Tab-separated table of C-alpha atoms in Angstrom:
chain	number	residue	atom	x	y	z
A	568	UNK	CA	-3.368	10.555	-9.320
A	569	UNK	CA	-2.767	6.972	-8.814
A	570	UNK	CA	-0.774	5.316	-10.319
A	571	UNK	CA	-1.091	1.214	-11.382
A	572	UNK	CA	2.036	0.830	-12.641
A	573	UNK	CA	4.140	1.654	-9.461
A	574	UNK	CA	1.662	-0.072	-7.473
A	575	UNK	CA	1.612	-2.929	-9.382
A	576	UNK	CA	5.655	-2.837	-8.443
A	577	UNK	CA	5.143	-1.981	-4.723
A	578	UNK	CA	3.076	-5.468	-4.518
A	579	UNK	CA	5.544	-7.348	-6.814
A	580	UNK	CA	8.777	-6.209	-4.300
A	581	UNK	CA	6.998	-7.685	-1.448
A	582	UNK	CA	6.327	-10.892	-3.953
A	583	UNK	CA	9.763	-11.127	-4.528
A	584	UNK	CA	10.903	-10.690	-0.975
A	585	UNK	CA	8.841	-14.226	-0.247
A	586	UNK	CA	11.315	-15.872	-1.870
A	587	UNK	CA	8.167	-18.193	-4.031
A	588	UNK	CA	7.159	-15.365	-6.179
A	589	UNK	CA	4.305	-15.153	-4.595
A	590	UNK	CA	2.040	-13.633	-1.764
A	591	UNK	CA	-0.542	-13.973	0.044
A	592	UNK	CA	-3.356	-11.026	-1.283
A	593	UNK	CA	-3.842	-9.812	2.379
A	594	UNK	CA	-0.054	-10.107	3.603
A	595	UNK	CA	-0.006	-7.474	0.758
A	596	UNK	CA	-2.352	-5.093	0.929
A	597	UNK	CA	-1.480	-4.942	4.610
A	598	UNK	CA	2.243	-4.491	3.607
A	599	UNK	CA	1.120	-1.671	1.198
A	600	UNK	CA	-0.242	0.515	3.680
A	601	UNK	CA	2.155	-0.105	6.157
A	602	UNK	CA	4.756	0.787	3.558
A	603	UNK	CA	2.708	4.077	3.187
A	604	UNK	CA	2.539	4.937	6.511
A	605	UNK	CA	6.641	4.376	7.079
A	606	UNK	CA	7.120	6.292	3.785
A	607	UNK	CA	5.092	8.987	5.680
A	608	UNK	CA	6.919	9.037	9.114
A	609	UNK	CA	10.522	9.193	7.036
A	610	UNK	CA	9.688	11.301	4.229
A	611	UNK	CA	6.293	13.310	4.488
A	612	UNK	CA	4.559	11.521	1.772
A	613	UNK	CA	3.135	7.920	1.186
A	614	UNK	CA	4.602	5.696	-1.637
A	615	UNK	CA	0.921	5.551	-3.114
A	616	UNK	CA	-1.393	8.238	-4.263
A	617	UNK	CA	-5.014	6.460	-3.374
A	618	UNK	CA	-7.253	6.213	-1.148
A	619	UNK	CA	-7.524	4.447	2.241
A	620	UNK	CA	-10.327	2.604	3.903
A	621	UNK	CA	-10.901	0.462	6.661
A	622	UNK	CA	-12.370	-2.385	6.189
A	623	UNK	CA	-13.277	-5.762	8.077
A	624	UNK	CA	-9.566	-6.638	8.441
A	625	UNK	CA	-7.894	-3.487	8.731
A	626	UNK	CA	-7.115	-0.888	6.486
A	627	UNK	CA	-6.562	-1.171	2.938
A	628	UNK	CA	-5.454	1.189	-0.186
A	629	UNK	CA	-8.306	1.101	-1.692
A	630	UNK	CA	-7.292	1.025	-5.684
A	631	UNK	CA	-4.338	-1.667	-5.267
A	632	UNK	CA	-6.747	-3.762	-3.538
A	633	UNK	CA	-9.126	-3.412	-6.450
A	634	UNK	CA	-6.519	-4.238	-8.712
A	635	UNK	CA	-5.009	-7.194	-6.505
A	636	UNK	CA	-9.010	-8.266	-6.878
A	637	UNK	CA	-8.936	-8.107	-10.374
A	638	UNK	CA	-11.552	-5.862	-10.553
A	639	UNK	CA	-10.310	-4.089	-12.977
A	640	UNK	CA	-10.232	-4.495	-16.642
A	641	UNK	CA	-6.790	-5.267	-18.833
A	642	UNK	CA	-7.221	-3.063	-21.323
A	643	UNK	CA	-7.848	-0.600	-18.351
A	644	UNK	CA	-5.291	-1.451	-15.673
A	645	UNK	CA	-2.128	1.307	-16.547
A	646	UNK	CA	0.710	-1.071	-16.868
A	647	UNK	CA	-0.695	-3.054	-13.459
A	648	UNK	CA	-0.507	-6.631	-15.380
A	649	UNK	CA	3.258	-5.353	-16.808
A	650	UNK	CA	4.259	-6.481	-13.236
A	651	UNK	CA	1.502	-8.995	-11.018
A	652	UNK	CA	-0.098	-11.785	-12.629
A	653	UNK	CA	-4.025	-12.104	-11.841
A	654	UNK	CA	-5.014	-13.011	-8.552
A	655	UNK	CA	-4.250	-17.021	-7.971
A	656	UNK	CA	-6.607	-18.193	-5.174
A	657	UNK	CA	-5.860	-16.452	-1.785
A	658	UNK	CA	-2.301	-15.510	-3.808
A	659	UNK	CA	-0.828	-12.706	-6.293
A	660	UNK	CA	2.202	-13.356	-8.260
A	661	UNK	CA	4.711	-11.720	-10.468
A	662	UNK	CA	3.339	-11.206	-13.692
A	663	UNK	CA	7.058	-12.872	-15.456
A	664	UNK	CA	9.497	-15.254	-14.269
A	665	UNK	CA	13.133	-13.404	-13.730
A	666	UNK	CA	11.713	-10.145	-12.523
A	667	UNK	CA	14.279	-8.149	-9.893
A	668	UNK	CA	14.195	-5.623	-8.012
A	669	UNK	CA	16.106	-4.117	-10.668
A	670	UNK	CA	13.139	-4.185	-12.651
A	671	UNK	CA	10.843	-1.866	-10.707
A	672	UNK	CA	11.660	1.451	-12.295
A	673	UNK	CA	8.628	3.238	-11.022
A	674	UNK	CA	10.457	3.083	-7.367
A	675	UNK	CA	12.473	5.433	-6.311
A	676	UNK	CA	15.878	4.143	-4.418
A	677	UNK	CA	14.253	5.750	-1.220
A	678	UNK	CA	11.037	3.885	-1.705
A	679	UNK	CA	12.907	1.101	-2.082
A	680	UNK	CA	14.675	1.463	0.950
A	681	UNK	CA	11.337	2.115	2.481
A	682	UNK	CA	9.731	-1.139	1.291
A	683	UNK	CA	12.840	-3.084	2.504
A	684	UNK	CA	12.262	-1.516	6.182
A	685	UNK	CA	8.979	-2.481	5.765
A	686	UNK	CA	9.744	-6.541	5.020
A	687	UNK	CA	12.696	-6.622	7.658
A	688	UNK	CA	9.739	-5.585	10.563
A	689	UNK	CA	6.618	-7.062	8.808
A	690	UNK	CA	7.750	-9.550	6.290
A	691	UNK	CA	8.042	-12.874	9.317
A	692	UNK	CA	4.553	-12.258	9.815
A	693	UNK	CA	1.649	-13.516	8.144
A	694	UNK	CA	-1.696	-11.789	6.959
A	695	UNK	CA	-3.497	-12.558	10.393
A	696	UNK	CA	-0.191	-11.614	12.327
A	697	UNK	CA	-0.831	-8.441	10.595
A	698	UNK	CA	-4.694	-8.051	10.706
A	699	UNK	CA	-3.751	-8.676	14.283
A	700	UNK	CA	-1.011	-5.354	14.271
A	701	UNK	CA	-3.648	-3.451	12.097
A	702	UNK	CA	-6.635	-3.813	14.395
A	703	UNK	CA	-4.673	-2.672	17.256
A	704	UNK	CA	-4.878	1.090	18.027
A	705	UNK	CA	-1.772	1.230	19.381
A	706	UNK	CA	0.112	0.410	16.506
A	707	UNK	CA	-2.808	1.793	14.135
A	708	UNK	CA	-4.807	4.488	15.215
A	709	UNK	CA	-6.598	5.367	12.254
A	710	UNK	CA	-8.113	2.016	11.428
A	711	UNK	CA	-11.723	2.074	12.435
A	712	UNK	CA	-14.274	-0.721	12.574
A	713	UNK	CA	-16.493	-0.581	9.707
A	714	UNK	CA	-19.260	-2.151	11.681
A	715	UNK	CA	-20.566	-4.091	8.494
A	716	UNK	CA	-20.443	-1.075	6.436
A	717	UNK	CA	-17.909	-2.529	4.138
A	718	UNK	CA	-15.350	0.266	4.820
A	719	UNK	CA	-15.312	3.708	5.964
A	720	UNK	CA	-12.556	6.429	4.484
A	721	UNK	CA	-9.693	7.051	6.498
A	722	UNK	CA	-8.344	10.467	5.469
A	723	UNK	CA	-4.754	11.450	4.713
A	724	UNK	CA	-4.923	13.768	7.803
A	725	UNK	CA	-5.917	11.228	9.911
A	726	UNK	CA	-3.275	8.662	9.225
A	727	UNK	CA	-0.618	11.857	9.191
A	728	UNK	CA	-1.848	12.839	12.742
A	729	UNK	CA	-1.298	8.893	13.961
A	730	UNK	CA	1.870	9.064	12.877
A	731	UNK	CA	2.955	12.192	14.429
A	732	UNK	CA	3.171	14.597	11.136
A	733	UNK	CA	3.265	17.937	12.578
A	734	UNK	CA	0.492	20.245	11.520
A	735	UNK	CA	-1.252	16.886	9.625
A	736	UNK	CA	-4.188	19.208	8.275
A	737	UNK	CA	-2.498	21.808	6.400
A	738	UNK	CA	0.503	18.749	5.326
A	739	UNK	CA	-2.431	16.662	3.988
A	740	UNK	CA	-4.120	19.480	1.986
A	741	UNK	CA	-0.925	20.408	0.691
A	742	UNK	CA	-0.294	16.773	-0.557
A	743	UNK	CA	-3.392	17.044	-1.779
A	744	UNK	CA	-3.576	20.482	-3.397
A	745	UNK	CA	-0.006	18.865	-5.103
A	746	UNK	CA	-1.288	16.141	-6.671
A	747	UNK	CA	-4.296	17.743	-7.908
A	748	UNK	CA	-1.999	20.469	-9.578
A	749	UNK	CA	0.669	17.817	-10.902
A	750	UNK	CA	-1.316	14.629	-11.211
A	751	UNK	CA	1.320	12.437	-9.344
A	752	UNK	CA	3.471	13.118	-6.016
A	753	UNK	CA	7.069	13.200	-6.992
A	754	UNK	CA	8.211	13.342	-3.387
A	755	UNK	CA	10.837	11.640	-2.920
């Protein structure tokens, strides 16, 4: 089951890594899957529990981004607004001034560790640096071109196999059979 609140915290750490408290929306959702995807190649499981499209500029976890667009409702967002202010233009802040990485309780130290691997290779770049890195299938295999269909799903097993996950299929299912039995991976 997804879960807001962490996301909310997994945007707000890259926020705080600019230094301005502050980042651009699509340096951030890029940064969010990416962070995924490494989360995947070190520990078998992605940071988030959501779903993954491509889309026009590369894939995208689908429910943050919804969030990120404000698309969501307050009273409905599960603790999202405790940590990212509303969208500001082409940016998305932290939701209070003084907020540390101490503050993001819904991370686990390994996710944390995760993220900060994450800014050290991707965190120089900017959002069309890393459309650029996303579009390529070299670096990105499971990003396809939506052709103007807004996005198309890219399935757990798919971005496993990219990665290298061994037996991706039955590793995805099993994530998935997990979270539907638990309501939240507690992976790592």
């Amino acid at each position: 089951m997804y879960n807001p609140r962490k996301a909310s915290q997994t945007v707000a750490f890259f926020a705080l890594k600019t230094g301005s408290s502050a980042i651009n929306v699509l340096k951030a959702v890029k940064l969010v899957y990416l962070a995924d995807r490494e989360s995947i190649a070190r520990y078998g499981f992605p940071i988030l529990d959501e779903r993954r499209v491509s889309m026009k500029h590369g894939p995208v976890n689908s429910y943050t981004y919804d969030h990120i667009k404000g698309e969501v409702p307050p009273q409905n967002d599960g603790g999202w607004g405790d940590f990212v202010a509303d969208r500001a233009g082409h940016d998305v802040g932290l939701a209070f001034n003084g907020m540390t990485i101490d503050d993001l309780d819904e991370l686990s130290d390994a996710e944390i560790d995760t993220l900060e691997s994450v800014w050290d290779r991707f965190g120089g770049m900017d959002q069309w640096d890393l459309v650029e890195f996303t579009h390529d299938t070299n670096n990105v295999p499971e990003w396809t071109d939506p052709k103007g269909q807004g996005s198309r799903k890219i399935p757990l097993e798919s971005m496993m196999a990219a990665i290298g996950v061994a037996a991706s299929q039955e590793h995805a299912a099993e994530i998935e059979s997990v979270d539907n039995a638990t309501g939240f991976l507690k992976g790592l």
